[in-house]
Amino acid sequence: MTIQAITVRISDGIKTGDYAPSKLYDLSANVIDFDNVDEALASAIATLQRAGDHFLGRAVAPKYSITTGDGVNKAPLPSETEIRSSTAEPTKRTRRTKAEIEADLIAAQAGKDAGREGADPTLLAEGDAALDAAIEEDFTGLEDFDALEPVATITDADLNDAVQKKNREIANPVAIRTTIAEFIAPPGQLRQIKQEDRAAFLVKLVALKKA
Amino acid sequence: MILDYNPSNGYFFLRVSRSSGVDIQSILEEHGLDMSSTASTPGEAVLMTKEPYAAVAFHQYATPPAAAQLLQLQSRIDGSWAKDSGAHIKCPEGEELWPFQKAGVSYALQRQNTLIGDVPGLGKTAQAICFANEVSAKRVLVICPASIRLQWAKQIRRWTTMPWPYNIYAILQGRHGVHPTANWTIVSYDLARTAGIHAALLQGTYDLLVIDEGHYLKTVDAARTRAVFGGGDKHHKDPIADRCGAILSLTGTPLPNRPREAFVMAKGLCYDSIDWMSEDSFNSRFNPSATRTGTRKDGSDFMYVDERTGRHGELQARLRSNFMVRREKHGPNGVMPQLKLPIFDIVHMEETGAVRAALKAESMLDIDPEDLSGTDGATLGAIATVRRMMGEALAPLVADYVAMILDGGQEKLLLYAYHKSVITFLEEKLRRYGVIVVDGSVGPEKKQARVDEFAVGKKRIFLGQLLAIGTGTDGLQHATDKGVFAEPDWVHGNNQQAVDRIDRGGQLGAVSIDFCVARDSFSEKILAKALRKGQTVFKALDRRV
């Protein structure tokens, strides 16, 4: 089996970002190909879990899904490392070189491959400490939290405030409705505008002028 | 009339011939159009508006450009009247929704939040549960009046397609707490606003929130409104609605009295529908009021509120096109043509000594009962006393009247009263006919058992406290088509709800309702006002130009 990706979804139970956007965190990461190394899977999840805890500032119970090469689970493959809605600065950690990581992995795999043939990848076993450490360091490097800018979330309240302000300014609700309709077809509501479209909507809204 | 559209300035123009007999002034007031003094001529009035919600009421007079401009809006409004839908809606085996109920569910499926405002008796509960079936809701929270929590549980078991085992948890007492994993949680308004239950409800998330009898949330500052939709700065900053994916509000009387009562629902369900107006802006647009000074007979001054309504057509278009589906039972737009229009009769009772004393007490209050102007706290207490006096004075006459109807061949009837003392008197006086009593002290299970007993048993009178049987009572329509109000309520919506207990699906006869009042009494005047209020509500919700 070849692990293609791991997605960890950490939340406090809120269903969608629409009504509690600041409390939902999605952490995704591509994983380099490992063959038959279930410890790597367990360790990778643990690493991402800790990262999630760190971002939330408290312990949470993560749910994780595994996308396998044979498509057993249909979780989407993330195209790039992605972290949304950061509220706290993560601790800075020292990065290791790529060569050091690869050397550790090759050494660890060489000693374990024989015993792992046919192992069930969903069974999470204790790995040896060296491998765990290697994987943890590896993912810490890949995520590179420091390099990522947190993406600002535009909440429903932000949208409401913006349209109320603009409506007071231009006194033209018809024009505002028309602008909203460009982003969400009626009878869709303002709050149903997708998060990724909200910034563009606000730009258009701000550009509206009094007739 | 001709409705035209000028794309260059975005105005709709309604041209009305002055010789056509159309009341131009009422169009100005009720639809919010403005008169164009420059374009109007002695033969033709030209009214104008930029607001499509105001213009759409006249779409049948639209020129092609105006029709094109209003097409989408009108189709959404038509959806709110839909009598049928081709959609397949999930129901348990052996159950089937009426076609208009399917259309209601289809309407809701196209929206984030919906108000199902069908008049009472059209099966809103079944629509809500089938909506939950359609969206495969795993967790649903139902907030309803306390008296119908168990009836909700019964209806869920009947209509849900949720695979067994599922968990329906009705919170009957605050100390029972909230079940953390129940699929259906049913809670009363009063419990939902208590600190403990409210906090516990906020611990969970819900795919669907059902607000039954949604008009209970008509007041912005009420604790129950804050608990559900937020607002206020003392308690309940975190509204329950924010923990829910979709909201269905159910009520047969979205506006029990006046247009301003639509504000909470419009803001909570679809703020876009009212252009994110503040409450003050909303009221000044649809239900303006001003404080004025009046003079009593003794020369002293009093303050009163002069309240007006307007722009009914525009309000209706805003509600229907955005979040409200509402169908009538009767009339050309009705979904139950087999139901005959109910006949209302005001029956004047004779003037006995007790009635005269009650009338004198009413006159001593020195208030205008039509708007209760000049009332203060002490007066309000006196009003309650005088109201009870009148009810007790009329009770013997009502008993005789009811006996006359039953002796005249009416098999069974529904008798409504308000005060406990009146109910006790009528029960005693009419005992020989067999009386089943339901008042506020009767729990929901017993209430349903008594309704069932009335439907199949030999007792001929179902004597109900107006508010206790006004909501969530089903089955009386199978037993009788006759209702008598010993004491009409002063709130139009409550009378309407009470009448709808027998004027609903399953009724095979022509419903006849008698309101027993003393001539020139407050009740008579208030009833007249209630009927006028009903007209306002009709214009704001149901009238089609």
JSON list of N, CA and C in Angstrom, two decimals, chain B residues 9-46:
[
{"chain": "B", "resi": 9, "resn": "ASN", "atom": "N", "xyz": [-33.40, 54.47, -15.09]},
{"chain": "B", "resi": 9, "resn": "ASN", "atom": "CA", "xyz": [-33.34, 54.96, -13.70]},
{"chain": "B", "resi": 9, "resn": "ASN", "atom": "C", "xyz": [-33.81, 53.91, -12.69]},
{"chain": "B", "resi": 10, "resn": "GLY", "atom": "N", "xyz": [-34.22, 52.74, -13.20]},
{"chain": "B", "resi": 10, "resn": "GLY", "atom": "CA", "xyz": [-34.59, 51.65, -12.29]},
{"chain": "B", "resi": 10, "resn": "GLY", "atom": "C", "xyz": [-35.96, 51.81, -11.64]},
{"chain": "B", "resi": 11, "resn": "TYR", "atom": "N", "xyz": [-36.79, 52.71, -12.15]},
{"chain": "B", "resi": 11, "resn": "TYR", "atom": "CA", "xyz": [-38.11, 52.93, -11.56]},
{"chain": "B", "resi": 11, "resn": "TYR", "atom": "C", "xyz": [-39.18, 52.08, -12.24]},
{"chain": "B", "resi": 12, "resn": "PHE", "atom": "N", "xyz": [-40.11, 51.60, -11.43]},
{"chain": "B", "resi": 12, "resn": "PHE", "atom": "CA", "xyz": [-41.34, 51.00, -11.94]},
{"chain": "B", "resi": 12, "resn": "PHE", "atom": "C", "xyz": [-42.41, 52.09, -11.91]},
{"chain": "B", "resi": 13, "resn": "PHE", "atom": "N", "xyz": [-43.22, 52.15, -12.96]},
{"chain": "B", "resi": 13, "resn": "PHE", "atom": "CA", "xyz": [-44.29, 53.14, -13.03]},
{"chain": "B", "resi": 13, "resn": "PHE", "atom": "C", "xyz": [-45.63, 52.43, -13.15]},
{"chain": "B", "resi": 14, "resn": "LEU", "atom": "N", "xyz": [-46.55, 52.76, -12.29]},
{"chain": "B", "resi": 14, "resn": "LEU", "atom": "CA", "xyz": [-47.88, 52.18, -12.36]},
{"chain": "B", "resi": 14, "resn": "LEU", "atom": "C", "xyz": [-48.84, 53.27, -12.82]},
{"chain": "B", "resi": 15, "resn": "ARG", "atom": "N", "xyz": [-49.40, 53.07, -14.00]},
{"chain": "B", "resi": 15, "resn": "ARG", "atom": "CA", "xyz": [-50.33, 54.06, -14.55]},
{"chain": "B", "resi": 15, "resn": "ARG", "atom": "C", "xyz": [-51.76, 53.61, -14.24]},
{"chain": "B", "resi": 16, "resn": "VAL", "atom": "N", "xyz": [-52.49, 54.44, -13.54]},
{"chain": "B", "resi": 16, "resn": "VAL", "atom": "CA", "xyz": [-53.85, 54.10, -13.12]},
{"chain": "B", "resi": 16, "resn": "VAL", "atom": "C", "xyz": [-54.80, 55.15, -13.66]},
{"chain": "B", "resi": 17, "resn": "SER", "atom": "N", "xyz": [-55.77, 54.70, -14.42]},
{"chain": "B", "resi": 17, "resn": "SER", "atom": "CA", "xyz": [-56.78, 55.63, -14.93]},
{"chain": "B", "resi": 17, "resn": "SER", "atom": "C", "xyz": [-57.65, 56.09, -13.78]},
{"chain": "B", "resi": 18, "resn": "ARG", "atom": "N", "xyz": [-57.85, 57.40, -13.68]},
{"chain": "B", "resi": 18, "resn": "ARG", "atom": "CA", "xyz": [-58.64, 57.93, -12.57]},
{"chain": "B", "resi": 18, "resn": "ARG", "atom": "C", "xyz": [-60.12, 57.57, -12.71]},
{"chain": "B", "resi": 19, "resn": "SER", "atom": "N", "xyz": [-60.50, 57.19, -13.91]},
{"chain": "B", "resi": 19, "resn": "SER", "atom": "CA", "xyz": [-61.91, 56.82, -14.11]},
{"chain": "B", "resi": 19, "resn": "SER", "atom": "C", "xyz": [-62.15, 55.32, -13.88]},
{"chain": "B", "resi": 20, "resn": "SER", "atom": "N", "xyz": [-61.09, 54.59, -13.54]},
{"chain": "B", "resi": 20, "resn": "SER", "atom": "CA", "xyz": [-61.24, 53.14, -13.41]},
{"chain": "B", "resi": 20, "resn": "SER", "atom": "C", "xyz": [-61.88, 52.73, -12.09]},
{"chain": "B", "resi": 21, "resn": "GLY", "atom": "N", "xyz": [-61.99, 53.67, -11.16]},
{"chain": "B", "resi": 21, "resn": "GLY", "atom": "CA", "xyz": [-62.59, 53.34, -9.87]},
{"chain": "B", "resi": 21, "resn": "GLY", "atom": "C", "xyz": [-61.59, 52.75, -8.88]},
{"chain": "B", "resi": 22, "resn": "VAL", "atom": "N", "xyz": [-60.33, 52.64, -9.27]},
{"chain": "B", "resi": 22, "resn": "VAL", "atom": "CA", "xyz": [-59.32, 52.10, -8.35]},
{"chain": "B", "resi": 22, "resn": "VAL", "atom": "C", "xyz": [-59.01, 53.15, -7.29]},
{"chain": "B", "resi": 23, "resn": "ASP", "atom": "N", "xyz": [-58.95, 52.70, -6.05]},
{"chain": "B", "resi": 23, "resn": "ASP", "atom": "CA", "xyz": [-58.65, 53.61, -4.94]},
{"chain": "B", "resi": 23, "resn": "ASP", "atom": "C", "xyz": [-57.14, 53.89, -4.93]},
{"chain": "B", "resi": 24, "resn": "ILE", "atom": "N", "xyz": [-56.78, 55.01, -5.51]},
{"chain": "B", "resi": 24, "resn": "ILE", "atom": "CA", "xyz": [-55.35, 55.34, -5.65]},
{"chain": "B", "resi": 24, "resn": "ILE", "atom": "C", "xyz": [-54.70, 55.56, -4.29]},
{"chain": "B", "resi": 25, "resn": "GLN", "atom": "N", "xyz": [-55.45, 56.18, -3.38]},
{"chain": "B", "resi": 25, "resn": "GLN", "atom": "CA", "xyz": [-54.89, 56.45, -2.06]},
{"chain": "B", "resi": 25, "resn": "GLN", "atom": "C", "xyz": [-54.51, 55.16, -1.34]},
{"chain": "B", "resi": 26, "resn": "SER", "atom": "N", "xyz": [-55.35, 54.15, -1.48]},
{"chain": "B", "resi": 26, "resn": "SER", "atom": "CA", "xyz": [-55.04, 52.88, -0.80]},
{"chain": "B", "resi": 26, "resn": "SER", "atom": "C", "xyz": [-53.81, 52.22, -1.41]},
{"chain": "B", "resi": 27, "resn": "ILE", "atom": "N", "xyz": [-53.60, 52.40, -2.71]},
{"chain": "B", "resi": 27, "resn": "ILE", "atom": "CA", "xyz": [-52.38, 51.86, -3.33]},
{"chain": "B", "resi": 27, "resn": "ILE", "atom": "C", "xyz": [-51.16, 52.55, -2.76]},
{"chain": "B", "resi": 28, "resn": "LEU", "atom": "N", "xyz": [-51.29, 53.87, -2.59]},
{"chain": "B", "resi": 28, "resn": "LEU", "atom": "CA", "xyz": [-50.16, 54.61, -2.03]},
{"chain": "B", "resi": 28, "resn": "LEU", "atom": "C", "xyz": [-49.83, 54.12, -0.62]},
{"chain": "B", "resi": 29, "resn": "GLU", "atom": "N", "xyz": [-50.87, 53.90, 0.18]},
{"chain": "B", "resi": 29, "resn": "GLU", "atom": "CA", "xyz": [-50.64, 53.53, 1.58]},
{"chain": "B", "resi": 29, "resn": "GLU", "atom": "C", "xyz": [-50.28, 52.06, 1.74]},
{"chain": "B", "resi": 30, "resn": "GLU", "atom": "N", "xyz": [-50.99, 51.21, 1.02]},
{"chain": "B", "resi": 30, "resn": "GLU", "atom": "CA", "xyz": [-50.82, 49.78, 1.28]},
{"chain": "B", "resi": 30, "resn": "GLU", "atom": "C", "xyz": [-49.68, 49.16, 0.49]},
{"chain": "B", "resi": 31, "resn": "HIS", "atom": "N", "xyz": [-49.22, 49.84, -0.55]},
{"chain": "B", "resi": 31, "resn": "HIS", "atom": "CA", "xyz": [-48.12, 49.26, -1.33]},
{"chain": "B", "resi": 31, "resn": "HIS", "atom": "C", "xyz": [-46.87, 50.13, -1.33]},
{"chain": "B", "resi": 32, "resn": "GLY", "atom": "N", "xyz": [-46.97, 51.30, -0.73]},
{"chain": "B", "resi": 32, "resn": "GLY", "atom": "CA", "xyz": [-45.78, 52.12, -0.56]},
{"chain": "B", "resi": 32, "resn": "GLY", "atom": "C", "xyz": [-45.29, 52.78, -1.84]},
{"chain": "B", "resi": 33, "resn": "LEU", "atom": "N", "xyz": [-46.17, 52.92, -2.85]},
{"chain": "B", "resi": 33, "resn": "LEU", "atom": "CA", "xyz": [-45.77, 53.62, -4.06]},
{"chain": "B", "resi": 33, "resn": "LEU", "atom": "C", "xyz": [-45.89, 55.13, -3.84]},
{"chain": "B", "resi": 34, "resn": "ASP", "atom": "N", "xyz": [-45.14, 55.90, -4.61]},
{"chain": "B", "resi": 34, "resn": "ASP", "atom": "CA", "xyz": [-45.21, 57.36, -4.51]},
{"chain": "B", "resi": 34, "resn": "ASP", "atom": "C", "xyz": [-45.93, 57.91, -5.75]},
{"chain": "B", "resi": 35, "resn": "MET", "atom": "N", "xyz": [-46.58, 59.02, -5.56]},
{"chain": "B", "resi": 35, "resn": "MET", "atom": "CA", "xyz": [-47.27, 59.67, -6.69]},
{"chain": "B", "resi": 35, "resn": "MET", "atom": "C", "xyz": [-46.29, 60.55, -7.44]},
{"chain": "B", "resi": 36, "resn": "SER", "atom": "N", "xyz": [-46.25, 60.41, -8.74]},
{"chain": "B", "resi": 36, "resn": "SER", "atom": "CA", "xyz": [-45.43, 61.30, -9.55]},
{"chain": "B", "resi": 36, "resn": "SER", "atom": "C", "xyz": [-46.28, 62.49, -9.96]},
{"chain": "B", "resi": 37, "resn": "SER", "atom": "N", "xyz": [-46.04, 63.64, -9.36]},
{"chain": "B", "resi": 37, "resn": "SER", "atom": "CA", "xyz": [-46.88, 64.81, -9.64]},
{"chain": "B", "resi": 37, "resn": "SER", "atom": "C", "xyz": [-46.62, 65.34, -11.05]},
{"chain": "B", "resi": 38, "resn": "THR", "atom": "N", "xyz": [-45.41, 65.13, -11.56]},
{"chain": "B", "resi": 38, "resn": "THR", "atom": "CA", "xyz": [-45.11, 65.67, -12.89]},
{"chain": "B", "resi": 38, "resn": "THR", "atom": "C", "xyz": [-45.69, 64.78, -14.00]},
{"chain": "B", "resi": 39, "resn": "ALA", "atom": "N", "xyz": [-45.64, 63.48, -13.80]},
{"chain": "B", "resi": 39, "resn": "ALA", "atom": "CA", "xyz": [-46.13, 62.59, -14.85]},
{"chain": "B", "resi": 39, "resn": "ALA", "atom": "C", "xyz": [-47.64, 62.39, -14.80]},
{"chain": "B", "resi": 40, "resn": "SER", "atom": "N", "xyz": [-48.24, 62.62, -13.63]},
{"chain": "B", "resi": 40, "resn": "SER", "atom": "CA", "xyz": [-49.69, 62.40, -13.50]},
{"chain": "B", "resi": 40, "resn": "SER", "atom": "C", "xyz": [-50.46, 63.47, -14.26]},
{"chain": "B", "resi": 41, "resn": "THR", "atom": "N", "xyz": [-51.59, 63.09, -14.77]},
{"chain": "B", "resi": 41, "resn": "THR", "atom": "CA", "xyz": [-52.46, 64.02, -15.50]},
{"chain": "B", "resi": 41, "resn": "THR", "atom": "C", "xyz": [-53.85, 63.95, -14.87]},
{"chain": "B", "resi": 42, "resn": "PRO", "atom": "N", "xyz": [-54.74, 64.84, -15.25]},
{"chain": "B", "resi": 42, "resn": "PRO", "atom": "CA", "xyz": [-56.10, 64.77, -14.69]},
{"chain": "B", "resi": 42, "resn": "PRO", "atom": "C", "xyz": [-56.78, 63.44, -14.98]},
{"chain": "B", "resi": 43, "resn": "GLY", "atom": "N", "xyz": [-56.39, 62.79, -16.06]},
{"chain": "B", "resi": 43, "resn": "GLY", "atom": "CA", "xyz": [-57.05, 61.53, -16.41]},
{"chain": "B", "resi": 43, "resn": "GLY", "atom": "C", "xyz": [-56.33, 60.31, -15.90]},
{"chain": "B", "resi": 44, "resn": "GLU", "atom": "N", "xyz": [-55.07, 60.46, -15.53]},
{"chain": "B", "resi": 44, "resn": "GLU", "atom": "CA", "xyz": [-54.28, 59.28, -15.18]},
{"chain": "B", "resi": 44, "resn": "GLU", "atom": "C", "xyz": [-53.32, 59.61, -14.03]},
{"chain": "B", "resi": 45, "resn": "ALA", "atom": "N", "xyz": [-53.32, 58.76, -13.05]},
{"chain": "B", "resi": 45, "resn": "ALA", "atom": "CA", "xyz": [-52.35, 58.91, -11.95]},
{"chain": "B", "resi": 45, "resn": "ALA", "atom": "C", "xyz": [-51.15, 58.01, -12.25]},
{"chain": "B", "resi": 46, "resn": "VAL", "atom": "N", "xyz": [-49.97, 58.56, -12.07]},
{"chain": "B", "resi": 46, "resn": "VAL", "atom": "CA", "xyz": [-48.76, 57.77, -12.28]},
{"chain": "B", "resi": 46, "resn": "VAL", "atom": "C", "xyz": [-48.07, 57.60, -10.93]}
]
